[in-house]
């Protein structure tokens, strides 16, 4: 899924920024900022990626939803599950179609990880709540856009969540 989102975002960046008619310097600046953020994310430099995405979001215009998705993904990969879920949930609430499903996949993954952490800490009520929300988010993604899960990893995660919920 990451490569699908990356390809889509790259295309949107070039189309969106290129069609604005801004000076070449502005386009290059945004493109280089995006490259810094993306490389930091892929390289595990989550603090740097976070700062870069936050800065870019201030000037993102119509690209804001895509950048918010990558920002949520940064928080997810950094282990900031609560923040990732919050960002992705807000984004999912404002989107439709494929964009909503992409946000729900990050939200569901973050809530799954957060719920498992809460359960391991003995916080059963919060863990159950997050697992239930994760289950619902991933079920919607798999129903609405099964092509986002070509290898079945999301379906596997959703099955694990469902199984865990039955045992709680």
mmCIF file with all atom_site columns, C-alpha atoms in Angstrom:
data_model
loop_
_atom_site.group_PDB
_atom_site.id
_atom_site.type_symbol
_atom_site.label_atom_id
_atom_site.label_alt_id
_atom_site.label_comp_id
_atom_site.label_asym_id
_atom_site.label_entity_id
_atom_site.label_seq_id
_atom_site.pdbx_PDB_ins_code
_atom_site.Cartn_x
_atom_site.Cartn_y
_atom_site.Cartn_z
_atom_site.occupancy
_atom_site.B_iso_or_equiv
_atom_site.pdbx_formal_charge
_atom_site.auth_seq_id
_atom_site.auth_comp_id
_atom_site.auth_asym_id
_atom_site.auth_atom_id
_atom_site.pdbx_PDB_model_num
ATOM 1   C CA . UNK A 1 1   ? 0.000   0.000   0.000   1.00 0.00 ? 1   UNK A CA 1
ATOM 2   C CA . UNK A 1 2   ? 2.844   2.351   0.747   1.00 0.00 ? 2   UNK A CA 1
ATOM 3   C CA . UNK A 1 3   ? 4.050   2.287   -2.850  1.00 0.00 ? 3   UNK A CA 1
ATOM 4   C CA . UNK A 1 4   ? 0.521   2.912   -4.143  1.00 0.00 ? 4   UNK A CA 1
ATOM 5   C CA . UNK A 1 5   ? 0.123   5.941   -1.897  1.00 0.00 ? 5   UNK A CA 1
ATOM 6   C CA . UNK A 1 6   ? 3.632   7.154   -2.712  1.00 0.00 ? 6   UNK A CA 1
ATOM 7   C CA . UNK A 1 7   ? 2.989   6.931   -6.446  1.00 0.00 ? 7   UNK A CA 1
ATOM 8   C CA . UNK A 1 8   ? -0.368  8.673   -6.118  1.00 0.00 ? 8   UNK A CA 1
ATOM 9   C CA . UNK A 1 9   ? 1.068   11.422  -3.968  1.00 0.00 ? 9   UNK A CA 1
ATOM 10  C CA . UNK A 1 10  ? 4.020   11.953  -6.278  1.00 0.00 ? 10  UNK A CA 1
ATOM 11  C CA . UNK A 1 11  ? 1.646   12.331  -9.209  1.00 0.00 ? 11  UNK A CA 1
ATOM 12  C CA . UNK A 1 12  ? -0.541  14.756  -7.296  1.00 0.00 ? 12  UNK A CA 1
ATOM 13  C CA . UNK A 1 13  ? 2.461   16.781  -6.222  1.00 0.00 ? 13  UNK A CA 1
ATOM 14  C CA . UNK A 1 14  ? 3.641   17.188  -9.782  1.00 0.00 ? 14  UNK A CA 1
ATOM 15  C CA . UNK A 1 15  ? 0.169   17.874  -11.173 1.00 0.00 ? 15  UNK A CA 1
ATOM 16  C CA . UNK A 1 16  ? -0.988  20.115  -8.335  1.00 0.00 ? 16  UNK A CA 1
ATOM 17  C CA . UNK A 1 17  ? 2.174   22.132  -7.986  1.00 0.00 ? 17  UNK A CA 1
ATOM 18  C CA . UNK A 1 18  ? 2.859   22.244  -11.700 1.00 0.00 ? 18  UNK A CA 1
ATOM 19  C CA . UNK A 1 19  ? -0.599  23.512  -12.547 1.00 0.00 ? 19  UNK A CA 1
ATOM 20  C CA . UNK A 1 20  ? -0.495  26.389  -10.070 1.00 0.00 ? 20  UNK A CA 1
ATOM 21  C CA . UNK A 1 21  ? 1.597   28.536  -12.357 1.00 0.00 ? 21  UNK A CA 1
ATOM 22  C CA . UNK A 1 22  ? 3.917   29.456  -9.509  1.00 0.00 ? 22  UNK A CA 1
ATOM 23  C CA . UNK A 1 23  ? 7.506   30.273  -10.147 1.00 0.00 ? 23  UNK A CA 1
ATOM 24  C CA . UNK A 1 24  ? 9.906   27.414  -10.715 1.00 0.00 ? 24  UNK A CA 1
ATOM 25  C CA . UNK A 1 25  ? 11.606  28.208  -7.414  1.00 0.00 ? 25  UNK A CA 1
ATOM 26  C CA . UNK A 1 26  ? 8.383   27.576  -5.463  1.00 0.00 ? 26  UNK A CA 1
ATOM 27  C CA . UNK A 1 27  ? 7.775   24.270  -7.193  1.00 0.00 ? 27  UNK A CA 1
ATOM 28  C CA . UNK A 1 28  ? 11.340  23.150  -6.635  1.00 0.00 ? 28  UNK A CA 1
ATOM 29  C CA . UNK A 1 29  ? 11.156  24.254  -3.023  1.00 0.00 ? 29  UNK A CA 1
ATOM 30  C CA . UNK A 1 30  ? 7.972   22.255  -2.395  1.00 0.00 ? 30  UNK A CA 1
ATOM 31  C CA . UNK A 1 31  ? 9.334   19.249  -4.270  1.00 0.00 ? 31  UNK A CA 1
ATOM 32  C CA . UNK A 1 32  ? 12.575  19.342  -2.316  1.00 0.00 ? 32  UNK A CA 1
ATOM 33  C CA . UNK A 1 33  ? 10.663  19.717  0.971   1.00 0.00 ? 33  UNK A CA 1
ATOM 34  C CA . UNK A 1 34  ? 8.591   16.702  0.005   1.00 0.00 ? 34  UNK A CA 1
ATOM 35  C CA . UNK A 1 35  ? 11.721  14.719  -0.866  1.00 0.00 ? 35  UNK A CA 1
ATOM 36  C CA . UNK A 1 36  ? 13.227  15.576  2.521   1.00 0.00 ? 36  UNK A CA 1
ATOM 37  C CA . UNK A 1 37  ? 10.058  14.514  4.350   1.00 0.00 ? 37  UNK A CA 1
ATOM 38  C CA . UNK A 1 38  ? 9.645   11.295  2.385   1.00 0.00 ? 38  UNK A CA 1
ATOM 39  C CA . UNK A 1 39  ? 13.306  10.311  2.655   1.00 0.00 ? 39  UNK A CA 1
ATOM 40  C CA . UNK A 1 40  ? 13.247  10.990  6.390   1.00 0.00 ? 40  UNK A CA 1
ATOM 41  C CA . UNK A 1 41  ? 10.134  8.831   6.770   1.00 0.00 ? 41  UNK A CA 1
ATOM 42  C CA . UNK A 1 42  ? 11.616  5.985   4.750   1.00 0.00 ? 42  UNK A CA 1
ATOM 43  C CA . UNK A 1 43  ? 14.937  6.327   6.579   1.00 0.00 ? 43  UNK A CA 1
ATOM 44  C CA . UNK A 1 44  ? 13.386  6.085   10.031  1.00 0.00 ? 44  UNK A CA 1
ATOM 45  C CA . UNK A 1 45  ? 14.108  9.723   10.909  1.00 0.00 ? 45  UNK A CA 1
ATOM 46  C CA . UNK A 1 46  ? 10.610  10.302  12.237  1.00 0.00 ? 46  UNK A CA 1
ATOM 47  C CA . UNK A 1 47  ? 11.252  13.565  14.073  1.00 0.00 ? 47  UNK A CA 1
ATOM 48  C CA . UNK A 1 48  ? 12.670  15.086  10.908  1.00 0.00 ? 48  UNK A CA 1
ATOM 49  C CA . UNK A 1 49  ? 9.821   13.700  8.808   1.00 0.00 ? 49  UNK A CA 1
ATOM 50  C CA . UNK A 1 50  ? 7.270   15.035  11.316  1.00 0.00 ? 50  UNK A CA 1
ATOM 51  C CA . UNK A 1 51  ? 8.742   18.541  11.217  1.00 0.00 ? 51  UNK A CA 1
ATOM 52  C CA . UNK A 1 52  ? 8.895   18.485  7.416   1.00 0.00 ? 52  UNK A CA 1
ATOM 53  C CA . UNK A 1 53  ? 5.293   17.368  6.978   1.00 0.00 ? 53  UNK A CA 1
ATOM 54  C CA . UNK A 1 54  ? 4.066   19.908  9.531   1.00 0.00 ? 54  UNK A CA 1
ATOM 55  C CA . UNK A 1 55  ? 5.857   22.675  7.643   1.00 0.00 ? 55  UNK A CA 1
ATOM 56  C CA . UNK A 1 56  ? 4.570   21.520  4.266   1.00 0.00 ? 56  UNK A CA 1
ATOM 57  C CA . UNK A 1 57  ? 0.989   21.295  5.529   1.00 0.00 ? 57  UNK A CA 1
ATOM 58  C CA . UNK A 1 58  ? 1.021   25.041  6.101   1.00 0.00 ? 58  UNK A CA 1
ATOM 59  C CA . UNK A 1 59  ? 1.337   25.609  2.344   1.00 0.00 ? 59  UNK A CA 1
ATOM 60  C CA . UNK A 1 60  ? -0.134  22.385  0.940   1.00 0.00 ? 60  UNK A CA 1
ATOM 61  C CA . UNK A 1 61  ? -3.390  23.730  -0.479  1.00 0.00 ? 61  UNK A CA 1
ATOM 62  C CA . UNK A 1 62  ? -5.230  20.939  -2.308  1.00 0.00 ? 62  UNK A CA 1
ATOM 63  C CA . UNK A 1 63  ? -2.448  18.485  -1.446  1.00 0.00 ? 63  UNK A CA 1
ATOM 64  C CA . UNK A 1 64  ? -3.168  18.779  2.276   1.00 0.00 ? 64  UNK A CA 1
ATOM 65  C CA . UNK A 1 65  ? -5.146  15.504  2.571   1.00 0.00 ? 65  UNK A CA 1
ATOM 66  C CA . UNK A 1 66  ? -2.346  13.481  0.984   1.00 0.00 ? 66  UNK A CA 1
ATOM 67  C CA . UNK A 1 67  ? 0.281   15.129  3.159   1.00 0.00 ? 67  UNK A CA 1
ATOM 68  C CA . UNK A 1 68  ? -1.860  14.584  6.259   1.00 0.00 ? 68  UNK A CA 1
ATOM 69  C CA . UNK A 1 69  ? -2.007  10.900  5.369   1.00 0.00 ? 69  UNK A CA 1
ATOM 70  C CA . UNK A 1 70  ? 1.764   10.720  5.149   1.00 0.00 ? 70  UNK A CA 1
ATOM 71  C CA . UNK A 1 71  ? 2.059   12.689  8.379   1.00 0.00 ? 71  UNK A CA 1
ATOM 72  C CA . UNK A 1 72  ? -0.252  10.161  10.085  1.00 0.00 ? 72  UNK A CA 1
ATOM 73  C CA . UNK A 1 73  ? 1.861   7.366   8.608   1.00 0.00 ? 73  UNK A CA 1
ATOM 74  C CA . UNK A 1 74  ? 4.954   9.028   10.085  1.00 0.00 ? 74  UNK A CA 1
ATOM 75  C CA . UNK A 1 75  ? 3.364   9.037   13.524  1.00 0.00 ? 75  UNK A CA 1
ATOM 76  C CA . UNK A 1 76  ? 2.339   5.400   13.085  1.00 0.00 ? 76  UNK A CA 1
ATOM 77  C CA . UNK A 1 77  ? 5.840   4.303   12.132  1.00 0.00 ? 77  UNK A CA 1
ATOM 78  C CA . UNK A 1 78  ? 7.297   6.334   15.008  1.00 0.00 ? 78  UNK A CA 1
ATOM 79  C CA . UNK A 1 79  ? 5.100   4.391   17.431  1.00 0.00 ? 79  UNK A CA 1
ATOM 80  C CA . UNK A 1 80  ? 2.915   7.395   18.267  1.00 0.00 ? 80  UNK A CA 1
ATOM 81  C CA . UNK A 1 81  ? -0.228  5.343   17.779  1.00 0.00 ? 81  UNK A CA 1
ATOM 82  C CA . UNK A 1 82  ? -2.656  7.678   19.507  1.00 0.00 ? 82  UNK A CA 1
ATOM 83  C CA . UNK A 1 83  ? -1.523  10.667  17.430  1.00 0.00 ? 83  UNK A CA 1
ATOM 84  C CA . UNK A 1 84  ? -1.527  8.624   14.206  1.00 0.00 ? 84  UNK A CA 1
ATOM 85  C CA . UNK A 1 85  ? -5.066  7.418   14.897  1.00 0.00 ? 85  UNK A CA 1
ATOM 86  C CA . UNK A 1 86  ? -6.245  10.948  15.687  1.00 0.00 ? 86  UNK A CA 1
ATOM 87  C CA . UNK A 1 87  ? -4.809  12.446  12.484  1.00 0.00 ? 87  UNK A CA 1
ATOM 88  C CA . UNK A 1 88  ? -6.007  9.576   10.291  1.00 0.00 ? 88  UNK A CA 1
ATOM 89  C CA . UNK A 1 89  ? -9.472  9.566   11.866  1.00 0.00 ? 89  UNK A CA 1
ATOM 90  C CA . UNK A 1 90  ? -9.940  13.284  11.244  1.00 0.00 ? 90  UNK A CA 1
ATOM 91  C CA . UNK A 1 91  ? -8.754  12.823  7.677   1.00 0.00 ? 91  UNK A CA 1
ATOM 92  C CA . UNK A 1 92  ? -11.054 9.837   7.088   1.00 0.00 ? 92  UNK A CA 1
ATOM 93  C CA . UNK A 1 93  ? -13.970 11.916  8.350   1.00 0.00 ? 93  UNK A CA 1
ATOM 94  C CA . UNK A 1 94  ? -13.350 14.541  5.698   1.00 0.00 ? 94  UNK A CA 1
ATOM 95  C CA . UNK A 1 95  ? -12.701 12.246  2.732   1.00 0.00 ? 95  UNK A CA 1
ATOM 96  C CA . UNK A 1 96  ? -14.599 9.838   0.508   1.00 0.00 ? 96  UNK A CA 1
ATOM 97  C CA . UNK A 1 97  ? -13.704 6.897   -1.680  1.00 0.00 ? 97  UNK A CA 1
ATOM 98  C CA . UNK A 1 98  ? -10.110 5.782   -1.977  1.00 0.00 ? 98  UNK A CA 1
ATOM 99  C CA . UNK A 1 99  ? -8.767  8.690   0.082   1.00 0.00 ? 99  UNK A CA 1
ATOM 100 C CA . UNK A 1 100 ? -11.077 7.741   2.955   1.00 0.00 ? 100 UNK A CA 1
ATOM 101 C CA . UNK A 1 101 ? -10.022 4.107   2.733   1.00 0.00 ? 101 UNK A CA 1
ATOM 102 C CA . UNK A 1 102 ? -6.336  5.032   2.770   1.00 0.00 ? 102 UNK A CA 1
ATOM 103 C CA . UNK A 1 103 ? -6.867  7.123   5.906   1.00 0.00 ? 103 UNK A CA 1
ATOM 104 C CA . UNK A 1 104 ? -8.920  4.350   7.521   1.00 0.00 ? 104 UNK A CA 1
ATOM 105 C CA . UNK A 1 105 ? -6.144  1.855   6.887   1.00 0.00 ? 105 UNK A CA 1
ATOM 106 C CA . UNK A 1 106 ? -3.684  4.019   8.832   1.00 0.00 ? 106 UNK A CA 1
ATOM 107 C CA . UNK A 1 107 ? -6.297  4.713   11.507  1.00 0.00 ? 107 UNK A CA 1
ATOM 108 C CA . UNK A 1 108 ? -7.146  1.031   11.883  1.00 0.00 ? 108 UNK A CA 1
ATOM 109 C CA . UNK A 1 109 ? -3.512  -0.004  12.081  1.00 0.00 ? 109 UNK A CA 1
ATOM 110 C CA . UNK A 1 110 ? -2.739  2.676   14.666  1.00 0.00 ? 110 UNK A CA 1
ATOM 111 C CA . UNK A 1 111 ? -5.785  1.799   16.768  1.00 0.00 ? 111 UNK A CA 1
ATOM 112 C CA . UNK A 1 112 ? -4.891  -1.887  16.603  1.00 0.00 ? 112 UNK A CA 1
ATOM 113 C CA . UNK A 1 113 ? -1.381  -1.218  17.864  1.00 0.00 ? 113 UNK A CA 1
ATOM 114 C CA . UNK A 1 114 ? -2.658  1.194   20.524  1.00 0.00 ? 114 UNK A CA 1
ATOM 115 C CA . UNK A 1 115 ? -5.322  -1.281  21.657  1.00 0.00 ? 115 UNK A CA 1
ATOM 116 C CA . UNK A 1 116 ? -2.793  -4.096  21.977  1.00 0.00 ? 116 UNK A CA 1
ATOM 117 C CA . UNK A 1 117 ? -0.490  -1.843  23.971  1.00 0.00 ? 117 UNK A CA 1
ATOM 118 C CA . UNK A 1 118 ? -3.341  -0.844  26.270  1.00 0.00 ? 118 UNK A CA 1
ATOM 119 C CA . UNK A 1 119 ? -4.328  -4.469  26.809  1.00 0.00 ? 119 UNK A CA 1
ATOM 120 C CA . UNK A 1 120 ? -0.740  -5.392  27.691  1.00 0.00 ? 120 UNK A CA 1
ATOM 121 C CA . UNK A 1 121 ? -0.763  -2.566  30.248  1.00 0.00 ? 121 UNK A CA 1
ATOM 122 C CA . UNK A 1 122 ? -3.964  -3.908  31.817  1.00 0.00 ? 122 UNK A CA 1
ATOM 123 C CA . UNK A 1 123 ? -6.249  -1.210  30.412  1.00 0.00 ? 123 UNK A CA 1
ATOM 124 C CA . UNK A 1 124 ? -8.872  -3.610  29.082  1.00 0.00 ? 124 UNK A CA 1
ATOM 125 C CA . UNK A 1 125 ? -11.667 -1.088  28.477  1.00 0.00 ? 125 UNK A CA 1
ATOM 126 C CA . UNK A 1 126 ? -9.526  1.275   26.393  1.00 0.00 ? 126 UNK A CA 1
ATOM 127 C CA . UNK A 1 127 ? -7.885  -1.638  24.604  1.00 0.00 ? 127 UNK A CA 1
ATOM 128 C CA . UNK A 1 128 ? -11.248 -3.140  23.673  1.00 0.00 ? 128 UNK A CA 1
ATOM 129 C CA . UNK A 1 129 ? -12.505 0.256   22.489  1.00 0.00 ? 129 UNK A CA 1
ATOM 130 C CA . UNK A 1 130 ? -9.490  0.792   20.227  1.00 0.00 ? 130 UNK A CA 1
ATOM 131 C CA . UNK A 1 131 ? -9.603  -2.762  18.881  1.00 0.00 ? 131 UNK A CA 1
ATOM 132 C CA . UNK A 1 132 ? -13.312 -2.356  18.067  1.00 0.00 ? 132 UNK A CA 1
ATOM 133 C CA . UNK A 1 133 ? -12.635 0.910   16.237  1.00 0.00 ? 133 UNK A CA 1
ATOM 134 C CA . UNK A 1 134 ? -9.691  -0.664  14.398  1.00 0.00 ? 134 UNK A CA 1
ATOM 135 C CA . UNK A 1 135 ? -11.845 -3.621  13.391  1.00 0.00 ? 135 UNK A CA 1
ATOM 136 C CA . UNK A 1 136 ? -14.572 -1.345  12.007  1.00 0.00 ? 136 UNK A CA 1
ATOM 137 C CA . UNK A 1 137 ? -12.067 0.818   10.105  1.00 0.00 ? 137 UNK A CA 1
ATOM 138 C CA . UNK A 1 138 ? -10.320 -2.138  8.487   1.00 0.00 ? 138 UNK A CA 1
ATOM 139 C CA . UNK A 1 139 ? -13.612 -3.884  7.676   1.00 0.00 ? 139 UNK A CA 1
ATOM 140 C CA . UNK A 1 140 ? -14.739 -0.770  5.805   1.00 0.00 ? 140 UNK A CA 1
ATOM 141 C CA . UNK A 1 141 ? -11.471 -0.582  3.863   1.00 0.00 ? 141 UNK A CA 1
ATOM 142 C CA . UNK A 1 142 ? -11.621 -4.255  2.905   1.00 0.00 ? 142 UNK A CA 1
ATOM 143 C CA . UNK A 1 143 ? -15.265 -3.939  1.842   1.00 0.00 ? 143 UNK A CA 1
ATOM 144 C CA . UNK A 1 144 ? -14.937 -0.631  -0.033  1.00 0.00 ? 144 UNK A CA 1
ATOM 145 C CA . UNK A 1 145 ? -11.473 -0.948  -1.560  1.00 0.00 ? 145 UNK A CA 1
ATOM 146 C CA . UNK A 1 146 ? -10.122 -4.494  -1.352  1.00 0.00 ? 146 UNK A CA 1
ATOM 147 C CA . UNK A 1 147 ? -7.494  -3.561  -3.934  1.00 0.00 ? 147 UNK A CA 1
ATOM 148 C CA . UNK A 1 148 ? -5.664  -1.652  -1.155  1.00 0.00 ? 148 UNK A CA 1
ATOM 149 C CA . UNK A 1 149 ? -4.766  -5.059  0.318   1.00 0.00 ? 149 UNK A CA 1
ATOM 150 C CA . UNK A 1 150 ? -3.250  -7.001  -2.587  1.00 0.00 ? 150 UNK A CA 1
ATOM 151 C CA . UNK A 1 151 ? -1.178  -9.278  -0.332  1.00 0.00 ? 151 UNK A CA 1
ATOM 152 C CA . UNK A 1 152 ? -3.826  -9.824  2.338   1.00 0.00 ? 152 UNK A CA 1
ATOM 153 C CA . UNK A 1 153 ? -1.894  -8.200  5.183   1.00 0.00 ? 153 UNK A CA 1
ATOM 154 C CA . UNK A 1 154 ? -4.766  -5.918  6.127   1.00 0.00 ? 154 UNK A CA 1
ATOM 155 C CA . UNK A 1 155 ? -7.234  -8.798  6.027   1.00 0.00 ? 155 UNK A CA 1
ATOM 156 C CA . UNK A 1 156 ? -4.879  -10.775 8.251   1.00 0.00 ? 156 UNK A CA 1
ATOM 157 C CA . UNK A 1 157 ? -4.655  -7.887  10.722  1.00 0.00 ? 157 UNK A CA 1
ATOM 158 C CA . UNK A 1 158 ? -8.433  -7.510  10.740  1.00 0.00 ? 158 UNK A CA 1
ATOM 159 C CA . UNK A 1 159 ? -8.873  -11.250 11.379  1.00 0.00 ? 159 UNK A CA 1
ATOM 160 C CA . UNK A 1 160 ? -6.434  -11.074 14.326  1.00 0.00 ? 160 UNK A CA 1
ATOM 161 C CA . UNK A 1 161 ? -8.330  -8.106  15.757  1.00 0.00 ? 161 UNK A CA 1
ATOM 162 C CA . UNK A 1 162 ? -11.671 -9.867  15.383  1.00 0.00 ? 162 UNK A CA 1
ATOM 163 C CA . UNK A 1 163 ? -10.301 -13.002 17.048  1.00 0.00 ? 163 UNK A CA 1
ATOM 164 C CA . UNK A 1 164 ? -8.847  -10.986 19.923  1.00 0.00 ? 164 UNK A CA 1
ATOM 165 C CA . UNK A 1 165 ? -12.128 -9.146  20.457  1.00 0.00 ? 165 UNK A CA 1
ATOM 166 C CA . UNK A 1 166 ? -13.972 -12.455 20.765  1.00 0.00 ? 166 UNK A CA 1
ATOM 167 C CA . UNK A 1 167 ? -11.594 -13.512 23.541  1.00 0.00 ? 167 UNK A CA 1
ATOM 168 C CA . UNK A 1 168 ? -12.063 -10.309 25.545  1.00 0.00 ? 168 UNK A CA 1
#
